[in-house]
Amino acid sequence: MVASLRDNDELQLNAYCDGELDPVSANEFERRLANEASLKARYARLLSLRQAVRSLPQLEIPASLQARIKSSLDAERSSNVTVLRQRSWSFQALAAAVVFGAVISSSVMMTIEQYGQRENVTNQVVAGHIRSLLAPQPFDIASSDRHTVKPWFTARLPVSPQVPDLAAQGFALLGGRVDVVGQDPVATIIYKHAAHTLSLTTLRPGQSVSEQTIAGYNVRSWSDADFTYIAVSDLPSTDLATFQRAFSAAAPAPEIK
Amino acid sequence: MSVSVVQNKDERAAFDEVFLPHLPEAYRLAQWLAGNASDAEDIVQEAALRAFRGIKNFGAVNARAWSLTIVRNTAFSWLTKNKSRTVVFLNDLSAAEQQELEYEGLHGARIETPEEIALFKADAEEVQKALAQLPVQFREVIVLREINQMNYRDIAEITNAPIGTVMSRLSRGRQLLIALLGDRR
């Protein structure tokens, strides 16, 4: 499998150049760079290519284009408001507009801030998934035995989730890892479905994360009394829904610790 | 009704806030996708209109990625409509060629020795020509990465491709460029 190993090197080399490797992988890669002459030469060549592309002359946007855009929008707007144009503007309407505008923009800001926080958690969870795919293996503990994975979590985390093996439902248990979300270490269980890896990250309960796609990965989240679960995978969202049903059905009632 | 006037005013303001700051970048992206300045102007103008009409759909997350997505999609439909011989899309190629370009090694399985891997010196015109020869799907990830300096996540969003595809296209695209620039000797 020389070809696929080389492919993997090539991807890592590119990700390293682009600053997209996580610190641990980057560190490992730098050690290899120092020792492997051909990797080093390819790295230097990639940098010289980057230099060549980045120093290409860039055209400045012509002022005439900006003016054209402005007038095409004005035209668009006046076609929308022809009826309204016939009414004369009153100062009252104008004042109302200003107040209304202010209310809108402050609520937009609040929404953005709330969204930002949730978004942030989800992004971190997805980033954990992506990082794990770039690492040599996506888990810290490899085991298809839930009686190995669960105690491994229990030994490391204040709270740890149930770890059902869902091989019978098509989702084979691969192992577990600890991700860090915000400042908290959290348990992530890794499953395999066909050739796809699925990360299930378990967070404090009571968080709501909408179904979404980030960087091409589908995200599905649900909660029970103990955890908010976020499943991340490149599987289609229907498969994630199937996974959620299988997981919820299989996770036994919390044990008394 | 004064309310719709407000909405109208608001849409324009939102457009000014969301899309307008990224106009120079939008132009640069369009220029590299289209391959020339006058097509880029048409694309950006069309994209601006689309952005304005769709400003209500802006999800208040990443204005830059949102704006460049519209420009990219406008450029793609524009390129398909006004197709010139010089622009290559991946789906123009046979399945076998696509497979080879996207997934297989460019130089067979041979591993180059360090001595063979020379730094190349190419002038801007040669690089520009090589870039223009790349199939659009490879060119766009390279332009978004190197010229617009977006990260993988945003490139994936803009090109509507999984991050793994972005990574392999970047790597392939760069190998293709190196091969093209190496061949000219």
mmCIF file of C-alpha atoms in Angstrom, chain A residues 2 6-7 10-11 14-15 18 20 37-38 41-42 44-46 48-50 52-54 56-62 65-66 68-70 72-74 76-77 81 84 87 89 93 97 100 104 112 115 119 123 130 134 215-217, chain B residues 1 4-6 8-10 12 15 23 27-28 31-32 37 41-42 44-45 48-49 52-53 60-61 103 108 110-112 114 117-120 124 127 145-147 149 151-153 156 162-163 167-168 170-172 174-175 177-178:
data_model
loop_
_atom_site.group_PDB
_atom_site.id
_atom_site.type_symbol
_atom_site.label_atom_id
_atom_site.label_comp_id
_atom_site.label_asym_id
_atom_site.label_seq_id
_atom_site.Cartn_x
_atom_site.Cartn_y
_atom_site.Cartn_z
ATOM 1 C CA VAL A 2 2.832 2.382 -0.850
ATOM 2 C CA ARG A 6 2.183 8.441 -0.016
ATOM 3 C CA ASP A 7 -1.260 9.944 -0.513
ATOM 4 C CA GLU A 10 0.742 14.345 0.687
ATOM 5 C CA LEU A 11 -2.480 15.290 2.501
ATOM 6 C CA ASN A 14 -0.649 20.083 2.542
ATOM 7 C CA ALA A 15 -2.551 20.356 5.815
ATOM 8 C CA ASP A 18 -1.966 25.337 5.450
ATOM 9 C CA GLU A 20 -4.599 22.935 9.557
ATOM 10 C CA ALA A 37 14.924 14.334 2.993
ATOM 11 C CA SER A 38 12.324 13.708 0.323
ATOM 12 C CA ALA A 41 12.201 18.666 -0.434
ATOM 13 C CA ARG A 42 8.493 18.311 -1.200
ATOM 14 C CA ALA A 44 10.127 23.289 0.162
ATOM 15 C CA ARG A 45 8.649 22.842 -3.287
ATOM 16 C CA LEU A 46 5.126 23.366 -1.959
ATOM 17 C CA SER A 48 7.831 27.850 -3.444
ATOM 18 C CA LEU A 49 4.601 27.098 -5.309
ATOM 19 C CA ARG A 50 2.643 28.987 -2.661
ATOM 20 C CA ALA A 52 4.571 31.925 -6.730
ATOM 21 C CA VAL A 53 0.755 31.852 -6.524
ATOM 22 C CA ARG A 54 0.531 34.432 -3.768
ATOM 23 C CA LEU A 56 0.608 36.871 -8.683
ATOM 24 C CA PRO A 57 -0.458 40.404 -9.503
ATOM 25 C CA GLN A 58 -3.991 41.111 -8.286
ATOM 26 C CA LEU A 59 -6.339 43.426 -10.074
ATOM 27 C CA GLU A 60 -7.962 46.139 -8.007
ATOM 28 C CA ILE A 61 -11.705 46.355 -8.180
ATOM 29 C CA PRO A 62 -12.645 49.107 -10.630
ATOM 30 C CA LEU A 65 -18.048 48.366 -11.008
ATOM 31 C CA GLN A 66 -18.948 49.592 -7.544
ATOM 32 C CA ARG A 68 -22.711 49.909 -11.430
ATOM 33 C CA ILE A 69 -23.626 47.656 -8.520
ATOM 34 C CA LYS A 70 -24.989 50.552 -6.570
ATOM 35 C CA SER A 72 -28.433 48.219 -10.196
ATOM 36 C CA LEU A 73 -29.508 47.849 -6.563
ATOM 37 C CA ASP A 74 -31.221 51.227 -6.643
ATOM 38 C CA GLU A 76 -34.025 46.850 -8.038
ATOM 39 C CA ARG A 77 -35.279 48.684 -4.994
ATOM 40 C CA VAL A 81 -41.353 50.064 -3.925
ATOM 41 C CA LEU A 84 -44.806 53.118 -1.884
ATOM 42 C CA ARG A 87 -46.847 58.114 -0.750
ATOM 43 C CA TRP A 89 -42.569 60.271 3.515
ATOM 44 C CA ALA A 93 -42.786 57.200 9.533
ATOM 45 C CA ALA A 97 -38.327 53.439 10.932
ATOM 46 C CA PHE A 100 -37.781 49.869 14.452
ATOM 47 C CA ILE A 104 -34.116 44.926 14.958
ATOM 48 C CA ILE A 112 -25.722 36.455 16.957
ATOM 49 C CA TYR A 115 -25.756 31.666 18.192
ATOM 50 C CA GLU A 119 -21.997 27.562 17.315
ATOM 51 C CA ASN A 123 -17.599 23.859 16.071
ATOM 52 C CA ILE A 130 -11.909 16.280 12.117
ATOM 53 C CA LEU A 134 -6.319 13.329 10.726
ATOM 54 C CA ALA A 215 -17.451 21.734 6.949
ATOM 55 C CA GLY A 216 -19.288 18.970 5.167
ATOM 56 C CA TYR A 217 -20.000 16.990 8.335
ATOM 57 C CA MET B 1 -47.309 50.683 4.648
ATOM 58 C CA SER B 4 -42.219 47.447 4.103
ATOM 59 C CA VAL B 5 -40.302 50.640 3.522
ATOM 60 C CA VAL B 6 -38.400 49.851 6.669
ATOM 61 C CA ASN B 8 -36.546 47.699 2.230
ATOM 62 C CA LYS B 9 -34.240 50.145 3.878
ATOM 63 C CA ASP B 10 -33.067 47.354 6.118
ATOM 64 C CA ARG B 12 -30.079 47.608 1.713
ATOM 65 C CA PHE B 15 -26.422 44.224 2.108
ATOM 66 C CA LEU B 23 -16.431 43.190 -2.754
ATOM 67 C CA TYR B 27 -13.815 40.477 -7.510
ATOM 68 C CA ARG B 28 -10.494 38.709 -7.054
ATOM 69 C CA GLN B 31 -11.343 37.107 -11.747
ATOM 70 C CA TRP B 32 -9.431 33.907 -11.084
ATOM 71 C CA ALA B 37 -11.344 41.047 -15.745
ATOM 72 C CA GLU B 41 -17.110 42.343 -13.423
ATOM 73 C CA ASP B 42 -20.252 40.750 -14.852
ATOM 74 C CA VAL B 44 -19.611 40.193 -9.371
ATOM 75 C CA GLN B 45 -22.449 42.455 -10.455
ATOM 76 C CA ALA B 48 -24.281 41.363 -5.814
ATOM 77 C CA LEU B 49 -27.831 41.343 -7.129
ATOM 78 C CA PHE B 52 -29.225 41.594 -2.276
ATOM 79 C CA ARG B 53 -32.267 39.514 -3.205
ATOM 80 C CA ALA B 60 -25.705 35.888 10.599
ATOM 81 C CA VAL B 61 -22.768 33.516 10.883
ATOM 82 C CA TYR B 103 -7.912 9.965 -6.492
ATOM 83 C CA GLY B 108 2.269 6.630 -10.936
ATOM 84 C CA ARG B 110 7.136 6.163 -8.380
ATOM 85 C CA ILE B 111 8.569 8.019 -5.452
ATOM 86 C CA GLU B 112 10.736 10.944 -6.407
ATOM 87 C CA PRO B 114 15.057 14.394 -3.025
ATOM 88 C CA ILE B 117 12.396 17.488 -6.391
ATOM 89 C CA ALA B 118 13.659 20.814 -7.555
ATOM 90 C CA LEU B 119 12.306 24.165 -6.524
ATOM 91 C CA PHE B 120 10.881 25.739 -9.573
ATOM 92 C CA ALA B 124 3.949 35.187 -13.007
ATOM 93 C CA VAL B 127 1.954 30.422 -13.121
ATOM 94 C CA ARG B 145 -6.760 29.006 -0.130
ATOM 95 C CA GLU B 146 -3.876 31.045 -1.546
ATOM 96 C CA ILE B 147 -5.452 34.219 -2.882
ATOM 97 C CA GLN B 149 -6.559 32.795 2.263
ATOM 98 C CA ASN B 151 -9.284 27.993 5.947
ATOM 99 C CA TYR B 152 -10.409 24.473 5.023
ATOM 100 C CA ARG B 153 -13.689 24.826 6.860
ATOM 101 C CA ALA B 156 -15.665 23.400 2.281
ATOM 102 C CA PRO B 162 -16.864 17.732 2.347
ATOM 103 C CA ILE B 163 -13.642 18.829 4.001
ATOM 104 C CA MET B 167 -8.087 18.495 1.232
ATOM 105 C CA SER B 168 -7.583 16.044 -1.594
ATOM 106 C CA LEU B 170 -5.915 21.093 -2.787
ATOM 107 C CA SER B 171 -3.242 18.455 -2.730
ATOM 108 C CA ARG B 172 -4.074 17.252 -6.267
ATOM 109 C CA ARG B 174 -0.976 21.680 -6.276
ATOM 110 C CA GLN B 175 0.574 18.527 -7.695
ATOM 111 C CA LEU B 177 0.362 22.854 -10.964
ATOM 112 C CA ILE B 178 3.813 21.550 -10.131
#
